[in-house]
Amino acid sequence: PEDIPFHFQYQLDVQYAVGRIDFGDDMDAYANYARSVVKAETEGATFAPKVTFFGVSNPGDQATRLSADRLVDPLYKQLRKRHGDRWQVDAVLREEAKKAQLLRLLGGAETPALLFAACHGIEFPKEASELRQVRYQGALLCQEWPGPDAHRGHIPRDHYLAGEDLSDDADLQGLIAFFFACYSAGTPRFDEYTKHAFLEHRQTIAECPFVAALPKAMLGLPKGALAIVGHVERAWGVSFLGDRQSRQIAVFESAVERLLKGHPVGSAMEYFNGRYAALSTELTTAIQQAELWDQPLDPYDLARMWTANNDARGYIVVGDPAVRLRQARSIKAQS
């Protein structure tokens, strides 16, 4: 992203299905990923037709409580109702959403074809060592964390799952994962929510932008995953909450539906791109009315629209946008 910026990817993705791979100088990882994609297109399904929803709800933490109650749980129930005859749809929620269980879902015996996980993504300030930030930013914080009331200070390493936790022999071949978590796809150099904090100038949050280590590790394994959908920068509740915290999960539901029907992951992301385009239009119109037509713009409304707009555009594909669930094609062929 220091050469091909995230904002260029956002802009291109409005019209075209795009993804990003970035293994730096690790040529073996590029070769592994290329082989994984070819194998997925030419051979049968590795895993059973299984979808797993993983939802953390840390004690005393409103963010994860809302994502578990208003996003993961209803999404799981809707998809099980609609696709339970062809797909095994499971949920690992709240107290069960431990790190050890997530590892079993990421290369272990319980690895599904599609994994949807919602939790906090670990965040480090730019004052932390660059190596530490690049290695752990966006790692998935699991149920072991006792919440903000019971814990202060640095979060113990064994509370979150990072790329280095995956063993070289982990089998993720054919997996597509969706992570609703801050920084789970990458970190830009500058804070993209300046207006949310009512700041005049953008803040530097990293020495340089980078792709998160966990999806890179997942894709670069000898038996690596096909694609990860994650978020650049922080992910906000406005993704699935409307006015007065009403539930709005249609975008997530439609994207997962497309994946289960065999669409490429880039096609499934069209719903997120459409939402971003609609919110961008709303934000642009409001700013124009304020600047050109002297219509007052409440700063809180501006902050809300700004946050929703930037949050919607932050969902990206790490991997090839043409990959798709092999199990979906097998089911279609059988029917």
PDB file of C-alpha atoms in Angstrom, residues 95-335:
ATOM      1  CA  GLU A  95     -18.261 -17.849  26.052  1.00  0.00           C
ATOM      2  CA  GLU A  96     -17.306 -20.460  23.450  1.00  0.00           C
ATOM      3  CA  ALA A  97     -15.446 -17.982  21.234  1.00  0.00           C
ATOM      4  CA  LYS A  98     -12.001 -18.726  22.666  1.00  0.00           C
ATOM      5  CA  LYS A  99      -8.656 -18.510  20.900  1.00  0.00           C
ATOM      6  CA  ALA A 100      -8.135 -22.276  20.921  1.00  0.00           C
ATOM      7  CA  GLN A 101     -11.479 -22.755  19.183  1.00  0.00           C
ATOM      8  CA  LEU A 102     -10.631 -20.129  16.567  1.00  0.00           C
ATOM      9  CA  LEU A 103      -7.379 -21.963  15.850  1.00  0.00           C
ATOM     10  CA  ARG A 104      -9.368 -25.145  15.268  1.00  0.00           C
ATOM     11  CA  LEU A 105     -11.392 -23.174  12.719  1.00  0.00           C
ATOM     12  CA  LEU A 106      -8.272 -21.818  11.029  1.00  0.00           C
ATOM     13  CA  GLY A 107      -6.461 -24.867   9.799  1.00  0.00           C
ATOM     14  CA  GLY A 108      -7.510 -27.373  12.427  1.00  0.00           C
ATOM     15  CA  ALA A 109      -9.958 -30.246  12.313  1.00  0.00           C
ATOM     16  CA  GLU A 110     -13.013 -27.948  12.382  1.00  0.00           C
ATOM     17  CA  THR A 111     -12.035 -25.636   9.503  1.00  0.00           C
ATOM     18  CA  PRO A 112     -15.163 -24.656   7.518  1.00  0.00           C
ATOM     19  CA  ALA A 113     -15.439 -23.612   3.895  1.00  0.00           C
ATOM     20  CA  LEU A 114     -16.596 -20.140   4.991  1.00  0.00           C
ATOM     21  CA  LEU A 115     -15.728 -18.487   8.299  1.00  0.00           C
ATOM     22  CA  PHE A 116     -17.367 -15.270   9.511  1.00  0.00           C
ATOM     23  CA  ALA A 117     -15.764 -13.795  12.631  1.00  0.00           C
ATOM     24  CA  ALA A 118     -16.628 -10.619  14.562  1.00  0.00           C
ATOM     25  CA  CYS A 119     -14.471  -9.297  17.387  1.00  0.00           C
ATOM     26  CA  HIS A 120     -12.042  -6.531  18.244  1.00  0.00           C
ATOM     27  CA  GLY A 121      -8.931  -6.176  16.131  1.00  0.00           C
ATOM     28  CA  ILE A 122      -5.797  -5.405  18.145  1.00  0.00           C
ATOM     29  CA  GLU A 123      -4.505  -1.829  17.773  1.00  0.00           C
ATOM     30  CA  PHE A 124      -1.083  -0.421  18.582  1.00  0.00           C
ATOM     31  CA  PRO A 125      -0.111   3.274  18.561  1.00  0.00           C
ATOM     32  CA  LYS A 126       2.582   4.379  16.131  1.00  0.00           C
ATOM     33  CA  GLU A 127       4.802   5.000  19.161  1.00  0.00           C
ATOM     34  CA  ALA A 128       4.996   1.222  19.591  1.00  0.00           C
ATOM     35  CA  SER A 129       7.801  -0.459  17.701  1.00  0.00           C
ATOM     36  CA  GLU A 130       7.055  -0.644  13.990  1.00  0.00           C
ATOM     37  CA  LEU A 131       7.790  -4.367  14.048  1.00  0.00           C
ATOM     38  CA  ARG A 132       5.230  -4.955  16.787  1.00  0.00           C
ATOM     39  CA  GLN A 133       2.573  -2.870  15.059  1.00  0.00           C
ATOM     40  CA  VAL A 134       3.090  -4.584  11.702  1.00  0.00           C
ATOM     41  CA  ARG A 135       3.166  -8.036  13.305  1.00  0.00           C
ATOM     42  CA  TYR A 136       0.072  -7.758  15.505  1.00  0.00           C
ATOM     43  CA  GLN A 137      -2.166  -4.911  14.323  1.00  0.00           C
ATOM     44  CA  GLY A 138      -5.555  -6.357  13.355  1.00  0.00           C
ATOM     45  CA  ALA A 139      -5.022  -9.646  15.212  1.00  0.00           C
ATOM     46  CA  LEU A 140      -8.314 -11.090  16.466  1.00  0.00           C
ATOM     47  CA  LEU A 141      -9.084 -10.534  20.159  1.00  0.00           C
ATOM     48  CA  CYS A 142     -10.945 -13.538  21.554  1.00  0.00           C
ATOM     49  CA  GLN A 143     -13.224 -14.249  24.505  1.00  0.00           C
ATOM     50  CA  GLU A 144     -10.278 -14.647  26.907  1.00  0.00           C
ATOM     51  CA  TRP A 145     -10.105 -10.854  27.302  1.00  0.00           C
ATOM     52  CA  PRO A 146     -12.170 -10.073  30.453  1.00  0.00           C
ATOM     53  CA  GLY A 147     -13.337  -6.720  29.122  1.00  0.00           C
ATOM     54  CA  PRO A 148     -12.574  -3.042  29.807  1.00  0.00           C
ATOM     55  CA  ASP A 149     -13.857  -3.056  33.400  1.00  0.00           C
ATOM     56  CA  ALA A 150     -11.705  -5.962  34.547  1.00  0.00           C
ATOM     57  CA  HIS A 151      -8.561  -5.269  32.558  1.00  0.00           C
ATOM     58  CA  ARG A 152      -6.304  -2.250  32.025  1.00  0.00           C
ATOM     59  CA  GLY A 153      -3.035  -1.910  30.171  1.00  0.00           C
ATOM     60  CA  HIS A 154      -1.456  -4.173  27.572  1.00  0.00           C
ATOM     61  CA  ILE A 155      -3.577  -7.086  26.432  1.00  0.00           C
ATOM     62  CA  PRO A 156      -1.831 -10.429  27.037  1.00  0.00           C
ATOM     63  CA  ARG A 157      -0.521 -12.114  23.924  1.00  0.00           C
ATOM     64  CA  ASP A 158      -2.524 -15.288  24.573  1.00  0.00           C
ATOM     65  CA  HIS A 159      -5.791 -13.339  24.349  1.00  0.00           C
ATOM     66  CA  TYR A 160      -5.558 -12.703  20.609  1.00  0.00           C
ATOM     67  CA  LEU A 161      -4.854 -14.727  17.476  1.00  0.00           C
ATOM     68  CA  ALA A 162      -2.170 -13.386  15.131  1.00  0.00           C
ATOM     69  CA  GLY A 163      -0.596 -14.623  11.923  1.00  0.00           C
ATOM     70  CA  GLU A 164       2.338 -16.181  13.731  1.00  0.00           C
ATOM     71  CA  ASP A 165      -0.062 -18.483  15.633  1.00  0.00           C
ATOM     72  CA  LEU A 166      -0.802 -20.442  12.467  1.00  0.00           C
ATOM     73  CA  SER A 167       1.392 -23.505  12.042  1.00  0.00           C
ATOM     74  CA  ASP A 168       3.081 -24.169   8.698  1.00  0.00           C
ATOM     75  CA  ASP A 169       1.077 -27.379   8.313  1.00  0.00           C
ATOM     76  CA  ALA A 170      -2.295 -25.697   8.932  1.00  0.00           C
ATOM     77  CA  ASP A 171      -4.753 -26.669   6.189  1.00  0.00           C
ATOM     78  CA  LEU A 172      -6.804 -23.677   5.042  1.00  0.00           C
ATOM     79  CA  GLN A 173      -7.023 -24.742   1.409  1.00  0.00           C
ATOM     80  CA  GLY A 174     -10.312 -23.589  -0.089  1.00  0.00           C
ATOM     81  CA  LEU A 175     -11.266 -21.351   2.861  1.00  0.00           C
ATOM     82  CA  ILE A 176     -12.809 -17.903   2.447  1.00  0.00           C
ATOM     83  CA  ALA A 177     -12.941 -15.851   5.656  1.00  0.00           C
ATOM     84  CA  PHE A 178     -14.737 -12.633   6.574  1.00  0.00           C
ATOM     85  CA  PHE A 179     -13.383 -10.663   9.541  1.00  0.00           C
ATOM     86  CA  PHE A 180     -15.469  -7.882  11.059  1.00  0.00           C
ATOM     87  CA  ALA A 181     -12.650  -6.415  13.131  1.00  0.00           C
ATOM     88  CA  CYS A 182     -10.609  -3.230  13.216  1.00  0.00           C
ATOM     89  CA  TYR A 183      -7.476  -3.272  11.055  1.00  0.00           C
ATOM     90  CA  SER A 184      -8.180  -6.892  10.059  1.00  0.00           C
ATOM     91  CA  ALA A 185      -7.203  -6.154   6.440  1.00  0.00           C
ATOM     92  CA  GLY A 186      -4.737  -3.322   6.903  1.00  0.00           C
ATOM     93  CA  THR A 187      -3.658  -0.042   8.419  1.00  0.00           C
ATOM     94  CA  PRO A 188      -3.342   3.265   6.549  1.00  0.00           C
ATOM     95  CA  ARG A 189      -0.705   5.810   7.442  1.00  0.00           C
ATOM     96  CA  PHE A 190      -3.259   8.432   8.492  1.00  0.00           C
ATOM     97  CA  ASP A 191      -6.386   8.296  10.659  1.00  0.00           C
ATOM     98  CA  GLU A 192      -9.415   8.214   8.349  1.00  0.00           C
ATOM     99  CA  TYR A 193     -11.924   9.311  11.019  1.00  0.00           C
ATOM    100  CA  THR A 194     -10.744  12.841  11.714  1.00  0.00           C
ATOM    101  CA  LYS A 195     -14.269  14.257  11.557  1.00  0.00           C
ATOM    102  CA  HIS A 196     -15.544  11.629  13.975  1.00  0.00           C
ATOM    103  CA  ALA A 197     -13.158  13.014  16.607  1.00  0.00           C
ATOM    104  CA  PHE A 198     -13.897  16.639  15.582  1.00  0.00           C
ATOM    105  CA  LEU A 199     -10.242  17.222  14.687  1.00  0.00           C
ATOM    106  CA  GLU A 200      -9.046  19.757  12.129  1.00  0.00           C
ATOM    107  CA  HIS A 201      -6.023  17.801  10.948  1.00  0.00           C
ATOM    108  CA  ARG A 202      -5.525  14.126  10.258  1.00  0.00           C
ATOM    109  CA  GLN A 203      -3.389  12.156  12.669  1.00  0.00           C
ATOM    110  CA  THR A 204      -0.519   9.831  11.750  1.00  0.00           C
ATOM    111  CA  ILE A 205      -1.258   6.319  13.055  1.00  0.00           C
ATOM    112  CA  ALA A 206       1.555   4.331  11.357  1.00  0.00           C
ATOM    113  CA  GLU A 207       4.969   5.086   9.922  1.00  0.00           C
ATOM    114  CA  CYS A 208       3.780   3.587   6.634  1.00  0.00           C
ATOM    115  CA  PRO A 209       0.595   1.797   5.505  1.00  0.00           C
ATOM    116  CA  PHE A 210       0.603  -1.999   5.590  1.00  0.00           C
ATOM    117  CA  VAL A 211      -1.525  -5.082   4.987  1.00  0.00           C
ATOM    118  CA  ALA A 212      -2.420  -6.997   8.153  1.00  0.00           C
ATOM    119  CA  ALA A 213      -0.202  -9.947   9.037  1.00  0.00           C
ATOM    120  CA  LEU A 214      -2.999 -12.461   9.738  1.00  0.00           C
ATOM    121  CA  PRO A 215      -4.542 -12.528   6.235  1.00  0.00           C
ATOM    122  CA  LYS A 216      -1.063 -12.539   4.701  1.00  0.00           C
ATOM    123  CA  ALA A 217      -0.154 -15.574   6.787  1.00  0.00           C
ATOM    124  CA  MET A 218      -3.415 -17.316   5.917  1.00  0.00           C
ATOM    125  CA  LEU A 219      -2.939 -16.850   2.174  1.00  0.00           C
ATOM    126  CA  GLY A 220       0.773 -17.618   2.077  1.00  0.00           C
ATOM    127  CA  LEU A 221       0.725 -21.061   3.699  1.00  0.00           C
ATOM    128  CA  PRO A 222       1.518 -24.150   1.591  1.00  0.00           C
ATOM    129  CA  LYS A 223      -2.166 -25.042   2.090  1.00  0.00           C
ATOM    130  CA  GLY A 224      -3.398 -21.501   2.299  1.00  0.00           C
ATOM    131  CA  ALA A 225      -6.774 -19.806   2.191  1.00  0.00           C
ATOM    132  CA  LEU A 226      -8.323 -18.391  -0.985  1.00  0.00           C
ATOM    133  CA  ALA A 227      -9.370 -14.937   0.256  1.00  0.00           C
ATOM    134  CA  ILE A 228     -10.020 -12.871   3.341  1.00  0.00           C
ATOM    135  CA  VAL A 229     -12.486 -10.004   3.490  1.00  0.00           C
ATOM    136  CA  GLY A 230     -11.406  -7.585   6.191  1.00  0.00           C
ATOM    137  CA  HIS A 231     -11.389  -3.932   7.126  1.00  0.00           C
ATOM    138  CA  VAL A 232      -8.779  -1.238   6.635  1.00  0.00           C
ATOM    139  CA  GLU A 233      -8.629   1.102   9.651  1.00  0.00           C
ATOM    140  CA  ARG A 234     -11.248   0.823  12.416  1.00  0.00           C
ATOM    141  CA  ALA A 235     -14.560  -0.950  11.813  1.00  0.00           C
ATOM    142  CA  TRP A 236     -17.644   0.723  13.289  1.00  0.00           C
ATOM    143  CA  GLY A 237     -21.084  -0.359  14.444  1.00  0.00           C
ATOM    144  CA  VAL A 238     -22.655   1.801  11.715  1.00  0.00           C
ATOM    145  CA  SER A 239     -21.846  -1.124   9.413  1.00  0.00           C
ATOM    146  CA  PHE A 240     -24.785  -3.047  10.862  1.00  0.00           C
ATOM    147  CA  LEU A 241     -26.684  -0.563  13.060  1.00  0.00           C
ATOM    148  CA  GLY A 242     -29.130   2.066  11.862  1.00  0.00           C
ATOM    149  CA  ASP A 243     -30.841   4.874  13.740  1.00  0.00           C
ATOM    150  CA  ARG A 244     -31.384   4.127  17.439  1.00  0.00           C
ATOM    151  CA  GLN A 245     -29.200   1.031  17.039  1.00  0.00           C
ATOM    152  CA  SER A 246     -31.753  -0.741  14.853  1.00  0.00           C
ATOM    153  CA  ARG A 247     -30.343  -3.779  13.093  1.00  0.00           C
ATOM    154  CA  GLN A 248     -29.385  -3.468   9.414  1.00  0.00           C
ATOM    155  CA  ILE A 249     -27.485  -6.523   8.215  1.00  0.00           C
ATOM    156  CA  ALA A 250     -28.800  -6.794   4.654  1.00  0.00           C
ATOM    157  CA  VAL A 251     -25.410  -5.986   3.100  1.00  0.00           C
ATOM    158  CA  PHE A 252     -23.649  -8.722   5.083  1.00  0.00           C
ATOM    159  CA  GLU A 253     -26.486 -11.159   4.478  1.00  0.00           C
ATOM    160  CA  SER A 254     -26.529 -10.545   0.725  1.00  0.00           C
ATOM    161  CA  ALA A 255     -22.744 -10.891   0.430  1.00  0.00           C
ATOM    162  CA  VAL A 256     -22.709 -14.233   2.271  1.00  0.00           C
ATOM    163  CA  GLU A 257     -25.691 -15.407   0.199  1.00  0.00           C
ATOM    164  CA  ARG A 258     -23.743 -14.779  -2.994  1.00  0.00           C
ATOM    165  CA  LEU A 259     -20.747 -16.708  -1.709  1.00  0.00           C
ATOM    166  CA  LEU A 260     -22.934 -19.689  -0.816  1.00  0.00           C
ATOM    167  CA  LYS A 261     -24.413 -19.615  -4.315  1.00  0.00           C
ATOM    168  CA  GLY A 262     -20.978 -19.870  -5.902  1.00  0.00           C
ATOM    169  CA  HIS A 263     -20.304 -16.264  -6.864  1.00  0.00           C
ATOM    170  CA  PRO A 264     -16.700 -15.000  -6.848  1.00  0.00           C
ATOM    171  CA  VAL A 265     -15.806 -13.069  -3.719  1.00  0.00           C
ATOM    172  CA  GLY A 266     -15.446  -9.893  -5.799  1.00  0.00           C
ATOM    173  CA  SER A 267     -19.058 -10.253  -6.908  1.00  0.00           C
ATOM    174  CA  ALA A 268     -20.202 -10.753  -3.313  1.00  0.00           C
ATOM    175  CA  MET A 269     -18.513  -7.474  -2.345  1.00  0.00           C
ATOM    176  CA  GLU A 270     -20.720  -5.503  -4.739  1.00  0.00           C
ATOM    177  CA  TYR A 271     -23.199  -4.945  -1.910  1.00  0.00           C
ATOM    178  CA  PHE A 272     -20.533  -3.192   0.166  1.00  0.00           C
ATOM    179  CA  ASN A 273     -19.438  -1.134  -2.830  1.00  0.00           C
ATOM    180  CA  GLY A 274     -23.026  -0.105  -3.487  1.00  0.00           C
ATOM    181  CA  ARG A 275     -23.474   0.983   0.121  1.00  0.00           C
ATOM    182  CA  TYR A 276     -20.263   2.995  -0.018  1.00  0.00           C
ATOM    183  CA  ALA A 277     -21.402   4.716  -3.238  1.00  0.00           C
ATOM    184  CA  ALA A 278     -24.767   5.617  -1.692  1.00  0.00           C
ATOM    185  CA  LEU A 279     -23.204   6.985   1.507  1.00  0.00           C
ATOM    186  CA  SER A 280     -20.606   8.911  -0.478  1.00  0.00           C
ATOM    187  CA  THR A 281     -23.372  10.570  -2.481  1.00  0.00           C
ATOM    188  CA  GLU A 282     -25.201  11.522   0.720  1.00  0.00           C
ATOM    189  CA  LEU A 283     -22.041  12.992   2.244  1.00  0.00           C
ATOM    190  CA  THR A 284     -21.089  14.940  -0.905  1.00  0.00           C
ATOM    191  CA  THR A 285     -24.580  16.396  -1.224  1.00  0.00           C
ATOM    192  CA  ALA A 286     -24.611  17.526   2.409  1.00  0.00           C
ATOM    193  CA  ILE A 287     -21.204  19.229   2.082  1.00  0.00           C
ATOM    194  CA  GLN A 288     -22.218  20.950  -1.162  1.00  0.00           C
ATOM    195  CA  GLN A 289     -25.422  22.235   0.382  1.00  0.00           C
ATOM    196  CA  ALA A 290     -23.476  23.647   3.303  1.00  0.00           C
ATOM    197  CA  GLU A 291     -20.686  25.229   1.260  1.00  0.00           C
ATOM    198  CA  LEU A 292     -22.536  26.400  -1.857  1.00  0.00           C
ATOM    199  CA  TRP A 293     -26.084  27.002  -0.699  1.00  0.00           C
ATOM    200  CA  ASP A 294     -25.456  28.132   2.879  1.00  0.00           C
ATOM    201  CA  GLN A 295     -27.597  25.388   4.349  1.00  0.00           C
ATOM    202  CA  PRO A 296     -26.475  24.687   7.929  1.00  0.00           C
ATOM    203  CA  LEU A 297     -24.774  21.343   8.503  1.00  0.00           C
ATOM    204  CA  ASP A 298     -24.833  20.023  12.031  1.00  0.00           C
ATOM    205  CA  PRO A 299     -21.282  18.923  12.964  1.00  0.00           C
ATOM    206  CA  TYR A 300     -22.649  15.762  14.563  1.00  0.00           C
ATOM    207  CA  ASP A 301     -24.492  14.873  11.348  1.00  0.00           C
ATOM    208  CA  LEU A 302     -21.292  15.492   9.404  1.00  0.00           C
ATOM    209  CA  ALA A 303     -19.339  13.261  11.798  1.00  0.00           C
ATOM    210  CA  ARG A 304     -21.953  10.521  11.459  1.00  0.00           C
ATOM    211  CA  MET A 305     -22.002  10.625   7.659  1.00  0.00           C
ATOM    212  CA  TRP A 306     -18.210  10.855   7.460  1.00  0.00           C
ATOM    213  CA  THR A 307     -17.779   7.831   9.716  1.00  0.00           C
ATOM    214  CA  ALA A 308     -20.382   5.741   7.888  1.00  0.00           C
ATOM    215  CA  ASN A 309     -18.864   6.620   4.503  1.00  0.00           C
ATOM    216  CA  ASN A 310     -15.283   5.778   5.438  1.00  0.00           C
ATOM    217  CA  ASP A 311     -16.346   2.661   7.303  1.00  0.00           C
ATOM    218  CA  ALA A 312     -18.227   1.322   4.264  1.00  0.00           C
ATOM    219  CA  ARG A 313     -15.324   1.851   1.886  1.00  0.00           C
ATOM    220  CA  GLY A 314     -12.869   0.151   4.253  1.00  0.00           C
ATOM    221  CA  TYR A 315     -14.009  -3.416   3.466  1.00  0.00           C
ATOM    222  CA  ILE A 316     -11.563  -4.979   1.011  1.00  0.00           C
ATOM    223  CA  VAL A 317     -10.589  -8.361  -0.396  1.00  0.00           C
ATOM    224  CA  VAL A 318      -7.135  -9.639   0.467  1.00  0.00           C
ATOM    225  CA  GLY A 319      -6.577 -12.215  -2.255  1.00  0.00           C
ATOM    226  CA  ASP A 320      -7.879 -12.855  -5.762  1.00  0.00           C
ATOM    227  CA  PRO A 321     -11.408 -11.430  -6.275  1.00  0.00           C
ATOM    228  CA  ALA A 322     -12.189 -14.247  -8.732  1.00  0.00           C
ATOM    229  CA  VAL A 323     -11.958 -17.065  -6.168  1.00  0.00           C
ATOM    230  CA  ARG A 324     -15.117 -18.725  -4.926  1.00  0.00           C
ATOM    231  CA  LEU A 325     -16.280 -21.480  -2.639  1.00  0.00           C
ATOM    232  CA  ARG A 326     -15.534 -24.812  -4.240  1.00  0.00           C
ATOM    233  CA  GLN A 327     -18.288 -26.439  -2.186  1.00  0.00           C
ATOM    234  CA  ALA A 328     -20.918 -24.148  -3.693  1.00  0.00           C
ATOM    235  CA  ARG A 329     -20.018 -25.317  -7.183  1.00  0.00           C
ATOM    236  CA  SER A 330     -20.130 -28.967  -6.081  1.00  0.00           C
ATOM    237  CA  ILE A 331     -23.602 -28.480  -4.607  1.00  0.00           C
ATOM    238  CA  LYS A 332     -24.781 -26.744  -7.779  1.00  0.00           C
ATOM    239  CA  ALA A 333     -23.439 -29.559  -9.947  1.00  0.00           C
ATOM    240  CA  GLN A 334     -25.199 -32.181  -7.818  1.00  0.00           C
ATOM    241  CA  SER A 335     -28.517 -30.362  -8.030  1.00  0.00           C
TER     242      SER A 335
END
